[in-house]
Short mmCIF file of C-alpha atoms in Angstrom, two decimals:
data_model
loop_
_atom_site.label_atom_id
_atom_site.label_comp_id
_atom_site.label_asym_id
_atom_site.label_seq_id
_atom_site.Cartn_x
_atom_site.Cartn_y
_atom_site.Cartn_z
CA MET A 1 -124.98 154.56 106.30
CA ALA A 2 -128.25 153.79 108.06
CA PRO A 3 -131.53 155.64 108.65
CA SER A 4 -132.56 156.85 112.08
CA THR A 5 -134.16 153.56 113.16
CA SER A 6 -133.23 151.60 116.24
CA GLY A 7 -130.91 148.68 115.52
CA ALA A 8 -129.26 147.52 112.30
CA TYR A 9 -130.69 148.50 108.92
CA PRO A 10 -131.98 146.69 107.06
CA PRO A 11 -133.13 144.51 109.95
CA SER A 12 -132.27 140.81 110.00
CA LEU A 13 -135.23 138.66 108.92
CA SER A 14 -136.38 135.23 109.97
CA ALA A 15 -137.16 132.68 107.25
CA SER A 16 -140.90 133.20 107.72
CA GLU A 17 -140.50 137.01 107.57
CA GLN A 18 -138.50 136.70 104.36
CA GLU A 19 -141.17 134.51 102.81
CA ALA A 20 -144.00 136.88 103.80
CA LEU A 21 -142.14 139.95 102.54
CA VAL A 22 -141.22 138.30 99.22
CA THR A 23 -144.84 137.20 98.64
CA THR A 24 -146.14 140.70 99.35
CA ILE A 25 -143.59 142.30 97.03
CA GLN A 26 -144.27 139.86 94.20
CA ASP A 27 -148.03 140.32 94.39
CA TRP A 28 -147.90 144.11 94.78
CA SER A 29 -145.45 144.39 91.88
CA ILE A 30 -147.61 142.41 89.44
CA GLY A 31 -150.75 144.14 90.67
CA ASN A 32 -149.23 147.57 90.03
CA GLY A 33 -147.10 147.00 86.94
CA LEU A 34 -143.67 146.97 88.62
CA ALA A 35 -142.81 144.22 86.18
CA VAL A 36 -140.79 143.06 83.19
CA ARG A 37 -141.16 140.29 80.65
CA PRO A 38 -139.04 137.36 81.91
CA PRO A 39 -135.66 136.62 80.32
CA PRO A 40 -135.29 133.23 78.59
CA THR A 41 -133.10 132.08 81.48
CA VAL A 42 -136.16 132.35 83.76
CA ILE A 43 -138.94 131.22 81.41
CA ALA A 44 -137.79 129.58 78.19
CA THR A 45 -139.10 131.12 74.98
CA ASP A 46 -140.71 127.85 73.86
CA ALA A 47 -142.58 127.69 77.18
CA ASP A 48 -144.06 131.17 76.59
CA PRO A 49 -144.27 131.53 72.77
CA LYS A 50 -146.94 134.26 72.93
CA SER A 51 -145.11 136.30 75.58
CA ILE A 52 -147.95 136.31 78.09
CA SER A 53 -145.75 136.07 81.18
CA ALA A 54 -144.56 138.88 83.43
CA ILE A 55 -142.44 138.81 86.57
CA ASN A 56 -141.68 141.43 89.19
CA VAL A 57 -138.70 143.59 88.32
CA PRO A 58 -135.56 142.94 90.41
CA VAL A 59 -136.02 145.14 93.47
CA THR A 60 -134.65 145.72 96.96
CA LEU A 61 -136.67 144.55 99.96
CA PHE A 62 -136.01 147.88 101.69
CA PRO A 63 -135.32 151.41 100.46
CA SER A 64 -131.61 152.20 100.61
CA PRO A 65 -130.27 155.00 102.84
CA PHE A 66 -129.08 158.00 100.84
CA PRO A 67 -127.62 161.27 102.17
CA LYS A 68 -130.26 164.00 102.16
CA GLN A 69 -127.82 166.74 101.16
CA CYS A 70 -126.55 164.68 98.20
CA PHE A 71 -130.11 163.99 97.03
CA ALA A 72 -130.92 167.70 97.20
CA GLN A 73 -127.67 168.59 95.39
CA ALA A 74 -128.45 166.28 92.45
CA LYS A 75 -132.03 167.49 92.07
CA ALA A 76 -131.11 171.18 92.36
CA VAL A 77 -128.60 171.11 89.50
CA GLN A 78 -130.81 169.26 86.99
CA LYS A 79 -132.34 172.28 85.26
CA THR A 80 -128.84 173.66 84.70
CA TYR A 81 -127.88 170.32 83.16
CA ASN A 82 -130.98 170.49 80.93
CA GLU A 83 -129.93 173.85 79.58
CA LEU A 84 -126.27 172.84 79.29
CA TYR A 85 -127.01 169.87 77.06
CA ALA A 86 -129.57 171.81 75.02
CA SER A 87 -126.76 174.31 74.34
CA VAL A 88 -124.25 171.56 73.51
CA SER A 89 -126.68 170.08 70.96
CA ARG A 90 -126.85 173.47 69.23
CA ASP A 91 -123.07 173.81 68.84
CA GLU A 92 -122.45 171.90 65.63
CA GLU A 93 -118.81 172.98 65.43
CA PHE A 94 -118.12 171.61 68.92
CA LEU A 95 -119.85 168.30 68.14
CA ALA A 96 -118.01 168.01 64.82
CA GLN A 97 -114.72 168.17 66.72
CA VAL A 98 -115.95 165.50 69.15
CA VAL A 99 -116.87 163.20 66.24
CA LYS A 100 -113.50 163.86 64.64
CA GLU A 101 -111.71 162.84 67.85
CA VAL A 102 -113.61 159.57 68.37
CA GLY A 103 -114.76 158.69 64.85
CA ASP A 104 -111.67 156.74 63.80
CA GLY A 105 -112.35 154.19 66.52
CA ASP A 106 -116.13 154.40 66.58
CA ASP A 107 -117.95 153.60 63.37
CA PHE A 108 -121.36 154.03 65.01
CA ILE A 109 -120.72 157.65 66.04
CA ARG A 110 -119.36 158.44 62.60
CA LYS A 111 -122.45 157.00 60.88
CA LEU A 112 -124.78 159.02 63.12
CA TRP A 113 -122.88 162.17 62.18
CA ASN A 114 -123.13 161.30 58.48
CA VAL A 115 -126.93 161.08 58.78
CA HIS A 116 -126.93 164.56 60.32
CA LEU A 117 -124.78 165.93 57.48
CA LYS A 118 -127.07 164.39 54.90
CA VAL A 119 -130.16 166.01 56.44
CA LYS A 120 -128.32 169.31 56.90
CA SER A 121 -127.46 169.37 53.18
CA GLU A 122 -131.16 169.43 52.28
CA GLY A 123 -132.17 171.55 55.25
CA TYR A 124 -133.80 170.67 58.57
CA THR A 125 -137.47 171.64 58.71
CA GLN A 126 -138.07 171.25 62.46
CA SER A 127 -136.14 173.49 64.86
CA THR A 128 -137.81 172.31 68.08
CA SER A 129 -136.06 169.58 70.08
CA LEU A 130 -137.16 167.51 73.07
CA GLY A 131 -134.82 166.06 75.66
CA LEU A 132 -135.86 163.52 78.27
CA PHE A 133 -132.56 163.45 80.11
CA ARG A 134 -131.13 161.54 83.05
CA SER A 135 -128.02 162.49 84.96
CA ASP A 136 -126.55 159.55 86.91
CA TYR A 137 -124.56 159.96 90.12
CA MET A 138 -122.91 158.05 92.92
CA VAL A 139 -122.17 159.36 96.38
CA HIS A 140 -118.44 159.97 96.70
CA GLN A 141 -116.93 159.68 100.16
CA ASP A 142 -113.86 161.89 100.31
CA THR A 143 -111.62 160.47 103.04
CA SER A 144 -108.67 162.77 102.30
CA THR A 145 -109.77 165.21 105.00
CA SER A 146 -110.07 164.72 108.76
CA THR A 147 -113.86 164.92 108.44
CA PRO A 148 -114.97 162.73 105.48
CA SER A 149 -117.34 164.66 103.21
CA LEU A 150 -120.08 163.35 100.93
CA GLN A 151 -120.96 164.73 97.49
CA VAL A 152 -122.65 163.32 94.42
CA LYS A 153 -120.32 162.81 91.48
CA GLN A 154 -121.64 162.32 87.96
CA VAL A 155 -121.25 158.87 86.40
CA GLU A 156 -122.77 159.82 83.05
CA PHE A 157 -125.40 161.96 81.34
CA ASN A 158 -128.03 160.22 79.18
CA THR A 159 -129.68 161.99 76.25
CA ILE A 160 -131.44 159.02 74.59
CA ALA A 161 -133.74 156.25 75.88
CA SER A 162 -133.34 157.29 79.54
CA SER A 163 -135.27 154.37 80.94
CA PHE A 164 -136.92 153.26 84.21
CA GLY A 165 -138.83 156.46 84.92
CA GLY A 166 -142.12 154.57 84.94
CA LEU A 167 -140.85 151.74 87.13
CA SER A 168 -139.07 154.17 89.45
CA THR A 169 -142.36 155.80 90.38
CA TYR A 170 -143.83 152.44 91.34
CA THR A 171 -140.72 151.30 93.22
CA SER A 172 -141.10 154.33 95.47
CA LEU A 173 -144.78 153.50 95.95
CA LEU A 174 -143.92 149.86 96.76
CA HIS A 175 -141.50 150.85 99.51
CA LYS A 176 -144.00 153.36 100.92
CA TYR A 177 -146.61 150.59 101.00
CA LEU A 178 -144.24 148.20 102.77
CA ALA A 179 -143.28 150.91 105.28
CA LYS A 180 -146.94 151.18 106.27
CA THR A 181 -148.00 147.54 106.16
CA GLU A 182 -145.02 145.18 106.53
CA TYR A 183 -141.95 146.73 108.15
CA PRO A 184 -143.75 147.59 111.43
CA LEU A 185 -144.76 143.91 111.82
CA LEU A 186 -141.21 142.56 111.77
CA ASP A 187 -139.67 141.20 114.95
CA LYS A 188 -137.02 143.91 114.57
CA ALA A 189 -139.61 146.42 113.47
CA VAL A 190 -138.99 149.48 111.33
CA THR A 191 -141.62 151.71 112.90
CA GLN A 192 -144.04 153.61 110.71
CA GLY A 193 -142.79 157.14 110.04
CA SER A 194 -139.14 156.35 110.85
CA LEU A 195 -138.11 156.29 107.17
CA ASP A 196 -137.88 159.52 105.14
CA LEU A 197 -139.35 158.43 101.79
CA PRO A 198 -139.67 161.33 99.33
CA ASP A 199 -142.41 161.41 96.71
CA ASN A 200 -141.36 160.40 93.20
CA SER A 201 -143.49 161.50 90.25
CA THR A 202 -141.09 160.55 87.45
CA ALA A 203 -143.78 159.02 85.21
CA GLN A 204 -145.81 162.21 85.41
CA GLY A 205 -142.72 164.38 84.90
CA LEU A 206 -141.47 162.56 81.80
CA ALA A 207 -144.97 162.44 80.30
CA GLY A 208 -145.21 166.16 81.02
CA GLY A 209 -142.12 166.78 78.89
CA ILE A 210 -143.58 164.81 75.97
CA GLU A 211 -146.87 166.70 76.36
CA ALA A 212 -145.02 170.05 76.35
CA ALA A 213 -143.32 169.16 73.05
CA TYR A 214 -146.60 167.86 71.61
CA ASN A 215 -148.29 171.17 72.44
CA THR A 216 -145.44 173.09 70.80
CA TYR A 217 -146.08 171.28 67.50
CA PRO A 218 -148.64 173.20 65.39
CA GLU A 219 -151.98 171.82 64.32
CA SER A 220 -151.76 169.72 61.16
CA GLU A 221 -151.97 171.61 57.86
CA LEU A 222 -152.86 168.31 56.22
CA GLY A 223 -156.01 167.70 58.24
CA HIS A 224 -154.66 164.80 60.29
CA GLN A 225 -154.82 164.29 64.04
CA LYS A 226 -151.48 164.73 65.77
CA ALA A 227 -149.88 161.77 67.58
CA VAL A 228 -146.86 160.65 69.60
CA ILE A 229 -144.79 157.65 68.52
CA PHE A 230 -142.86 155.54 71.02
CA LEU A 231 -140.08 154.03 68.89
CA VAL A 232 -139.21 150.74 70.58
CA GLN A 233 -137.09 147.65 70.13
CA GLY A 234 -138.69 144.42 68.94
CA GLY A 235 -139.34 141.95 71.75
CA GLU A 236 -138.89 144.64 74.39
CA ARG A 237 -138.77 143.08 77.88
CA ASN A 238 -138.92 146.43 79.68
CA VAL A 239 -142.31 147.20 78.14
CA PHE A 240 -144.18 148.12 81.34
CA ASP A 241 -141.73 150.92 82.15
CA GLN A 242 -142.65 152.45 78.78
CA ARG A 243 -146.36 151.71 79.17
CA HIS A 244 -146.54 153.72 82.41
CA LEU A 245 -145.54 156.84 80.43
CA GLU A 246 -148.16 156.03 77.79
CA TYR A 247 -150.85 155.60 80.45
CA GLN A 248 -149.85 158.92 82.00
CA LEU A 249 -150.15 160.63 78.61
CA ALA A 250 -153.61 159.07 78.21
CA ARG A 251 -154.75 161.30 81.09
CA ALA A 252 -154.06 164.44 79.06
CA SER A 253 -156.95 166.61 77.95
CA PRO A 254 -157.49 167.03 75.08
CA ASN A 255 -156.51 163.48 74.16
CA ILE A 256 -152.99 162.68 72.91
CA PRO A 257 -152.90 159.57 70.69
CA VAL A 258 -149.84 157.43 71.46
CA PHE A 259 -148.64 154.52 69.31
CA ARG A 260 -145.81 152.02 69.73
CA LEU A 261 -143.71 151.38 66.64
CA ALA A 262 -140.85 148.90 66.42
CA TYR A 263 -137.72 150.48 64.95
CA ALA A 264 -137.57 147.74 62.31
CA ASP A 265 -141.04 148.81 61.05
CA VAL A 266 -140.39 152.54 60.61
CA LEU A 267 -140.25 152.45 56.80
CA LYS A 268 -143.18 150.03 56.66
CA HIS A 269 -145.68 152.12 58.62
CA THR A 270 -144.58 155.74 58.14
CA THR A 271 -144.26 158.01 55.14
CA ILE A 272 -143.11 161.58 54.65
CA ALA A 273 -145.54 164.05 53.13
CA ASN A 274 -144.58 165.56 49.80
CA THR A 275 -144.46 169.09 51.22
CA SER A 276 -141.74 171.57 52.07
CA LYS A 277 -142.13 170.70 55.78
CA ARG A 278 -141.84 166.93 55.24
CA GLN A 279 -144.43 165.97 57.87
CA LEU A 280 -144.09 162.42 59.19
CA LEU A 281 -147.27 160.39 58.67
CA TYR A 282 -148.10 157.24 60.62
CA HIS A 283 -150.40 154.70 58.98
CA LEU A 284 -152.13 152.61 61.63
CA PRO A 285 -151.10 149.00 60.84
CA ARG A 286 -154.47 147.50 61.81
CA ASN A 287 -156.33 150.09 59.72
CA PRO A 288 -153.99 151.83 57.24
CA SER A 289 -156.74 154.24 56.15
CA LYS A 290 -156.32 155.95 59.52
CA VAL A 291 -153.40 158.38 59.18
CA PHE A 292 -151.86 160.46 61.97
CA GLU A 293 -149.32 163.27 61.77
CA VAL A 294 -146.45 162.50 64.11
CA ALA A 295 -145.75 165.45 66.39
CA VAL A 296 -143.19 163.73 68.66
CA ILE A 297 -140.93 160.71 68.20
CA TYR A 298 -139.84 159.37 71.60
CA MET A 299 -136.93 157.01 70.97
CA ARG A 300 -136.54 154.03 73.28
CA SER A 301 -134.37 152.40 70.62
CA GLY A 302 -131.70 153.53 68.17
CA TYR A 303 -129.11 154.20 70.89
CA GLY A 304 -126.61 151.48 70.01
CA PRO A 305 -125.17 149.61 67.02
CA GLY A 306 -127.43 146.62 67.69
CA ASP A 307 -130.43 148.67 66.52
CA TYR A 308 -128.79 149.16 63.11
CA PRO A 309 -128.19 145.66 61.69
CA GLY A 310 -128.15 146.87 58.09
CA GLN A 311 -128.58 149.79 55.70
CA GLU A 312 -132.38 149.76 56.03
CA ALA A 313 -132.07 150.71 59.69
CA TRP A 314 -129.82 153.65 58.81
CA ASP A 315 -132.27 154.65 56.07
CA ALA A 316 -135.01 154.63 58.72
CA ARG A 317 -133.00 156.96 60.97
CA TYR A 318 -132.43 159.33 58.05
CA HIS A 319 -136.15 159.13 57.24
CA LEU A 320 -137.05 160.19 60.80
CA GLU A 321 -134.34 162.83 61.13
CA ARG A 322 -135.35 164.69 57.97
CA SER A 323 -139.02 164.76 58.93
CA TYR A 324 -140.90 167.60 60.60
CA ALA A 325 -141.62 165.55 63.74
CA ILE A 326 -140.01 166.72 66.98
CA LYS A 327 -137.32 164.21 67.81
CA CYS A 328 -136.47 162.95 71.30
CA PRO A 329 -133.61 163.01 70.65
CA SER A 330 -132.34 164.49 67.41
CA ILE A 331 -129.01 163.10 66.24
CA LEU A 332 -127.20 166.21 67.51
CA THR A 333 -128.75 165.73 70.96
CA GLN A 334 -127.84 162.04 70.92
CA LEU A 335 -124.23 162.92 70.09
CA ALA A 336 -124.20 165.50 72.88
CA GLY A 337 -124.64 162.58 75.29
CA THR A 338 -121.40 160.83 74.33
CA LYS A 339 -118.83 160.16 77.03
CA LYS A 340 -116.32 162.30 75.14
CA VAL A 341 -118.54 165.37 75.62
CA GLN A 342 -118.76 164.59 79.33
CA GLN A 343 -114.97 164.33 79.51
CA ILE A 344 -114.39 167.62 77.69
CA LEU A 345 -116.89 169.51 79.85
CA ALA A 346 -115.37 168.10 83.06
CA THR A 347 -111.75 168.88 82.16
CA PRO A 348 -110.43 171.48 84.63
CA ARG A 349 -109.28 174.75 83.14
CA PRO A 350 -105.85 176.29 83.64
CA SER A 351 -106.36 179.36 85.81
CA SER A 352 -105.55 181.70 82.93
CA THR A 353 -107.94 180.31 80.30
CA PRO A 354 -111.71 179.74 80.04
CA SER A 355 -112.95 176.19 80.56
CA ALA A 356 -114.63 174.15 77.84
CA LEU A 357 -117.78 174.39 79.96
CA SER A 358 -117.70 178.18 79.62
CA LYS A 359 -118.75 177.88 75.97
CA PHE A 360 -122.18 176.96 77.34
CA ILE A 361 -122.35 178.08 80.99
CA LYS A 362 -120.25 181.09 82.03
CA ASP A 363 -117.37 180.42 84.38
CA ASP A 364 -117.59 181.78 87.93
CA THR A 365 -121.39 181.71 88.02
CA ASN A 366 -123.46 179.85 90.60
CA GLU A 367 -124.66 177.51 87.85
CA ALA A 368 -121.11 176.66 86.76
CA THR A 369 -120.03 176.11 90.37
CA ALA A 370 -122.92 173.69 90.93
CA LEU A 371 -121.93 171.72 87.82
CA TRP A 372 -118.24 171.59 88.76
CA GLN A 373 -119.15 170.19 92.17
CA THR A 374 -120.71 167.15 90.45
CA PHE A 375 -117.82 166.49 88.05
CA THR A 376 -115.33 163.71 88.77
CA ASN A 377 -111.89 163.20 87.24
CA ILE A 378 -112.24 162.14 83.60
CA TYR A 379 -109.42 161.98 81.10
CA PRO A 380 -109.12 161.65 77.31
CA MET A 381 -107.35 158.65 75.85
CA ASP A 382 -106.04 160.54 72.84
CA THR A 383 -102.50 161.75 72.07
CA SER A 384 -102.83 165.07 73.88
CA GLU A 385 -100.64 165.69 76.93
CA ALA A 386 -103.55 164.73 79.23
CA GLY A 387 -104.34 161.74 77.02
CA LEU A 388 -100.79 160.38 77.11
CA GLU A 389 -100.78 160.70 80.89
CA ALA A 390 -104.12 158.82 81.02
CA ARG A 391 -102.70 156.06 78.83
CA LYS A 392 -99.88 155.56 81.33
CA LYS A 393 -102.40 155.20 84.15
CA ALA A 394 -104.59 152.84 82.13
CA LEU A 395 -101.71 150.56 81.16
CA ASP A 396 -100.08 150.41 84.58
CA PRO A 397 -101.24 147.26 86.44
CA GLU A 398 -101.36 149.16 89.75
CA SER A 399 -102.74 152.60 88.85
CA CYS A 400 -105.41 151.14 86.52
CA LEU A 401 -107.16 149.67 89.58
CA ALA A 402 -108.61 153.10 90.36
CA TYR A 403 -110.24 153.60 86.96
CA VAL A 404 -112.96 152.54 84.52
CA LEU A 405 -112.53 152.74 80.73
CA LYS A 406 -115.70 153.82 78.89
CA PRO A 407 -116.67 153.74 75.20
CA GLN A 408 -119.23 156.09 73.61
CA ARG A 409 -122.16 153.77 74.39
CA GLU A 410 -125.48 153.73 76.22
CA GLY A 411 -126.78 150.74 78.20
CA GLY A 412 -125.04 148.37 80.60
CA GLY A 413 -122.20 145.96 79.93
CA ASN A 414 -119.92 148.16 77.83
CA ASN A 415 -117.35 149.40 80.34
CA ILE A 416 -113.95 147.92 81.22
CA TYR A 417 -112.94 148.05 84.87
CA ARG A 418 -109.75 148.14 86.87
CA GLY A 419 -107.32 145.31 86.18
CA ALA A 420 -109.01 144.34 82.90
CA ILE A 421 -108.09 147.69 81.30
CA PRO A 422 -104.46 147.03 80.23
CA GLU A 423 -105.19 143.76 78.44
CA PHE A 424 -108.25 145.22 76.77
CA LEU A 425 -106.28 148.16 75.39
CA LYS A 426 -103.63 145.78 74.06
CA SER A 427 -106.37 143.80 72.28
CA ILE A 428 -107.57 146.72 70.13
CA PRO A 429 -105.69 148.97 67.67
CA GLU A 430 -103.97 151.88 69.40
CA ALA A 431 -105.62 154.17 66.84
CA HIS A 432 -108.97 153.33 68.50
CA TRP A 433 -107.90 154.29 72.03
CA GLY A 434 -108.95 157.89 71.46
CA SER A 435 -112.62 156.81 71.22
CA TYR A 436 -112.57 155.90 74.94
CA ILE A 437 -112.42 158.00 78.09
CA LEU A 438 -110.79 157.08 81.40
CA MET A 439 -112.82 157.88 84.53
CA GLU A 440 -111.63 157.74 88.12
CA LEU A 441 -113.81 155.33 90.07
CA ILE A 442 -116.14 156.94 92.58
CA THR A 443 -115.83 155.67 96.16
CA PRO A 444 -119.28 155.30 97.75
CA PRO A 445 -119.91 154.75 101.47
CA PRO A 446 -120.91 151.19 102.48
CA VAL A 447 -124.61 150.29 102.32
CA GLN A 448 -126.38 146.99 103.08
CA ASN A 449 -129.60 145.69 101.53
CA ILE A 450 -131.40 142.60 100.22
CA ILE A 451 -132.21 142.19 96.51
CA LEU A 452 -135.09 140.07 95.21
CA ARG A 453 -134.20 138.84 91.72
CA ASN A 454 -136.11 136.11 89.86
CA GLY A 455 -137.47 134.74 93.13
CA ASN A 456 -134.07 134.55 94.83
CA LEU A 457 -132.68 136.76 97.59
CA GLU A 458 -129.19 138.31 97.45
CA LYS A 459 -127.97 139.79 100.75
CA GLY A 460 -124.96 141.92 101.50
CA GLY A 461 -123.14 145.09 100.57
CA VAL A 462 -124.63 147.17 97.76
CA ILE A 463 -123.72 150.21 95.68
CA CYS A 464 -126.44 152.71 94.82
CA GLU A 465 -126.58 154.94 91.72
CA LEU A 466 -128.95 157.90 91.69
CA GLY A 467 -130.41 159.14 88.42
CA VAL A 468 -132.20 162.50 88.22
CA TYR A 469 -134.49 163.07 85.25
CA GLY A 470 -134.99 166.32 83.41
CA THR A 471 -137.28 167.41 80.59
CA CYS A 472 -136.40 170.19 78.17
CA VAL A 473 -138.00 171.61 75.03
CA TRP A 474 -135.92 174.15 73.14
CA ASP A 475 -135.43 175.82 69.77
CA GLN A 476 -132.29 174.62 67.97
CA GLY A 477 -132.07 177.87 66.01
CA SER A 478 -132.66 180.60 68.59
CA GLY A 479 -131.76 178.64 71.71
CA LYS A 480 -135.02 179.68 73.37
CA ILE A 481 -136.04 177.29 76.15
CA HIS A 482 -139.79 176.57 75.97
CA HIS A 483 -139.84 174.12 78.89
CA SER A 484 -137.26 172.93 81.43
CA GLU A 485 -138.08 170.90 84.53
CA GLU A 486 -136.54 168.45 86.96
CA ALA A 487 -138.65 165.31 86.61
CA GLY A 488 -138.08 162.88 89.47
CA TYR A 489 -135.46 160.31 90.31
CA LEU A 490 -134.31 156.72 89.86
CA LEU A 491 -132.26 154.66 92.30
CA ARG A 492 -130.52 151.58 90.91
CA THR A 493 -128.67 149.26 93.22
CA LYS A 494 -126.22 146.43 92.59
CA GLY A 495 -124.16 144.07 94.70
CA ASP A 496 -120.89 145.71 95.72
CA LYS A 497 -118.94 143.02 93.83
CA SER A 498 -120.68 143.90 90.54
CA GLU A 499 -119.07 146.36 88.14
CA GLU A 500 -122.12 147.25 86.01
CA GLY A 501 -125.46 148.65 87.15
CA GLY A 502 -127.86 148.30 84.21
CA VAL A 503 -131.18 146.79 85.35
CA ALA A 504 -132.30 145.82 81.83
CA ALA A 505 -128.87 144.37 81.14
CA GLY A 506 -129.26 142.11 84.21
CA TYR A 507 -126.75 143.72 86.57
CA GLY A 508 -128.69 145.98 88.92
CA CYS A 509 -132.12 146.28 90.47
CA MET A 510 -134.74 148.91 91.21
CA ASP A 511 -134.58 150.73 94.53
CA SER A 512 -135.76 153.93 96.21
CA VAL A 513 -134.20 156.25 98.77
CA THR A 514 -134.75 156.72 102.45
CA LEU A 515 -133.07 160.02 103.21
CA ILE A 516 -130.60 160.27 106.07
#
C-alpha cells in the first residue's frame, strides 16, 4: 500500500536527510509533549534519580498509508460499540457466566468479581458510569476471492486505561508539520498536499467524555468543590499522554479541578463520607485541610494483577467501587472488556437461533451488521464442542501457526503466538485452558516505514493497528445513554517481525494515517 505520491513511499533518504529529519522530530516532540520518561535501559535510574529526563516517544518518520474505506468503517461503528459495551456492563447475569467460565484459571478476574459482589451486598449508590473506550483493529486482506478485499477486523476492545489518546493527537500534528516543512525538501520529495492526513482531536474527545460525566454528577451536598481524580501507577513513564488530557480539561469553563493520585495512595488520601451516598472525599496531600468531592475517577491503573500486590490494593478497589464517585470504569465495565466477552459476542449463530450479540443489539439490524463485519474468528478454549475443536487447532504444530492465544489481560506482552502455543498449553494445567481464547491471526497488507526509537532508526516492513476511541456516559439502572461519541483515533505500528504492539510495553511506536 502506498499513497498517491510519485515514486516509492516512504522515499529513500540520504544519511544527511535522515539526520535532519531525526533532529526535527526529536525537537518538535519535546517542544510539544510527544514524549515519555526514558526507560532504565536508555537512561539509568541512578543517572536520573529525580526523574527530570524526557525523550521523544517512539514514532514513525512518515505517516503510514491506511485504506480510506477501512478508516471510515472503524470510525462509523464506534458509537454502536459504545452502546454495546454499556449494555454488556449492565447484564450482571451474562457477566457472572463469563466469570464462571474463566474464573478457575484466572484468579484476578475472580477477585474483581468478588469486589463487585461485596459492594452489591450493601448496595451501589452511584448508577452513572463512564466509559472511555478504544476498539483496536487491523486491516484484513482477504485473498480468497479473485479481487482481494480489505476490511478492518477487531483485535480487541478496551474498557479500562485506554491509553495514548493524548500522544495520538500530537503524533498527527507532528506528521502534518513534517508534511509542510520537511517532506517537500527531500531529494525524492513528498509534495505538500499529496498526503491525506485527517484531523485527530482525541485529547479533546476523551476530555469531553470526562467533562460530560463530571457535569452529570450533582453539586456537592457536603459543601465541597467537585473534582476529577486520575488514578495512576507509581513511576508512570507515559505521564505526558495523561497530562494532555488534564491540560485539555483545564480549558473547561467553569473550572474542573483535576488531581493525580497513585493507586498505592488511595487509602492514604481519600475517605468516604459517613452518609447514605458514601461520597468519596479527596484530601489534598500538600494541604489536607483542602477537601474535594470526587465526581469522576479516571483509572489509568488497576487493569492488571501487578497493580494489586497485596490485600491493601484490593481494599482500595473496594473503597473506590462502593463510593458515590462515577467510575471510569466500574468493575462491571472492566469485566465487560475481557477477551471472553469479545469471543462470545463474535461467535456466529446457527441460522435457527439468536446470536449472543442479539442480547444487546438486535440481529438483522444495520447496527448488528456493521458489528459483524468487524468481527474475526475467535474460539473458546473450554470443553464445549467449539472449544474442543479450538484445542485441536491450538495443539497441532501446523494449524496453530494461524492463531494467537489470548488471556483476559490488558496491556502488551501477554499473548502467545503461533508455534509457541502448543508448548505453552502443555506448561499450564488443562483446567486453566478455558480462561484463554483462540483468535485467528489477521492478515494485513504489506506496508513500509521507518521507526525512530531511542535515537535509532528501524527500517522495513511494518504492521499497523488502528484504535478508535469512544466516550459514553450511561445509567446502569435504566440503561439511558446520556452521552455517546466517537472520539478520535490512534495508529500504533510495529516491525512486521514483532508479535506484540504495545507502545508502553516497548513493542510498537506511535504513528498516524495517510489515507489511500
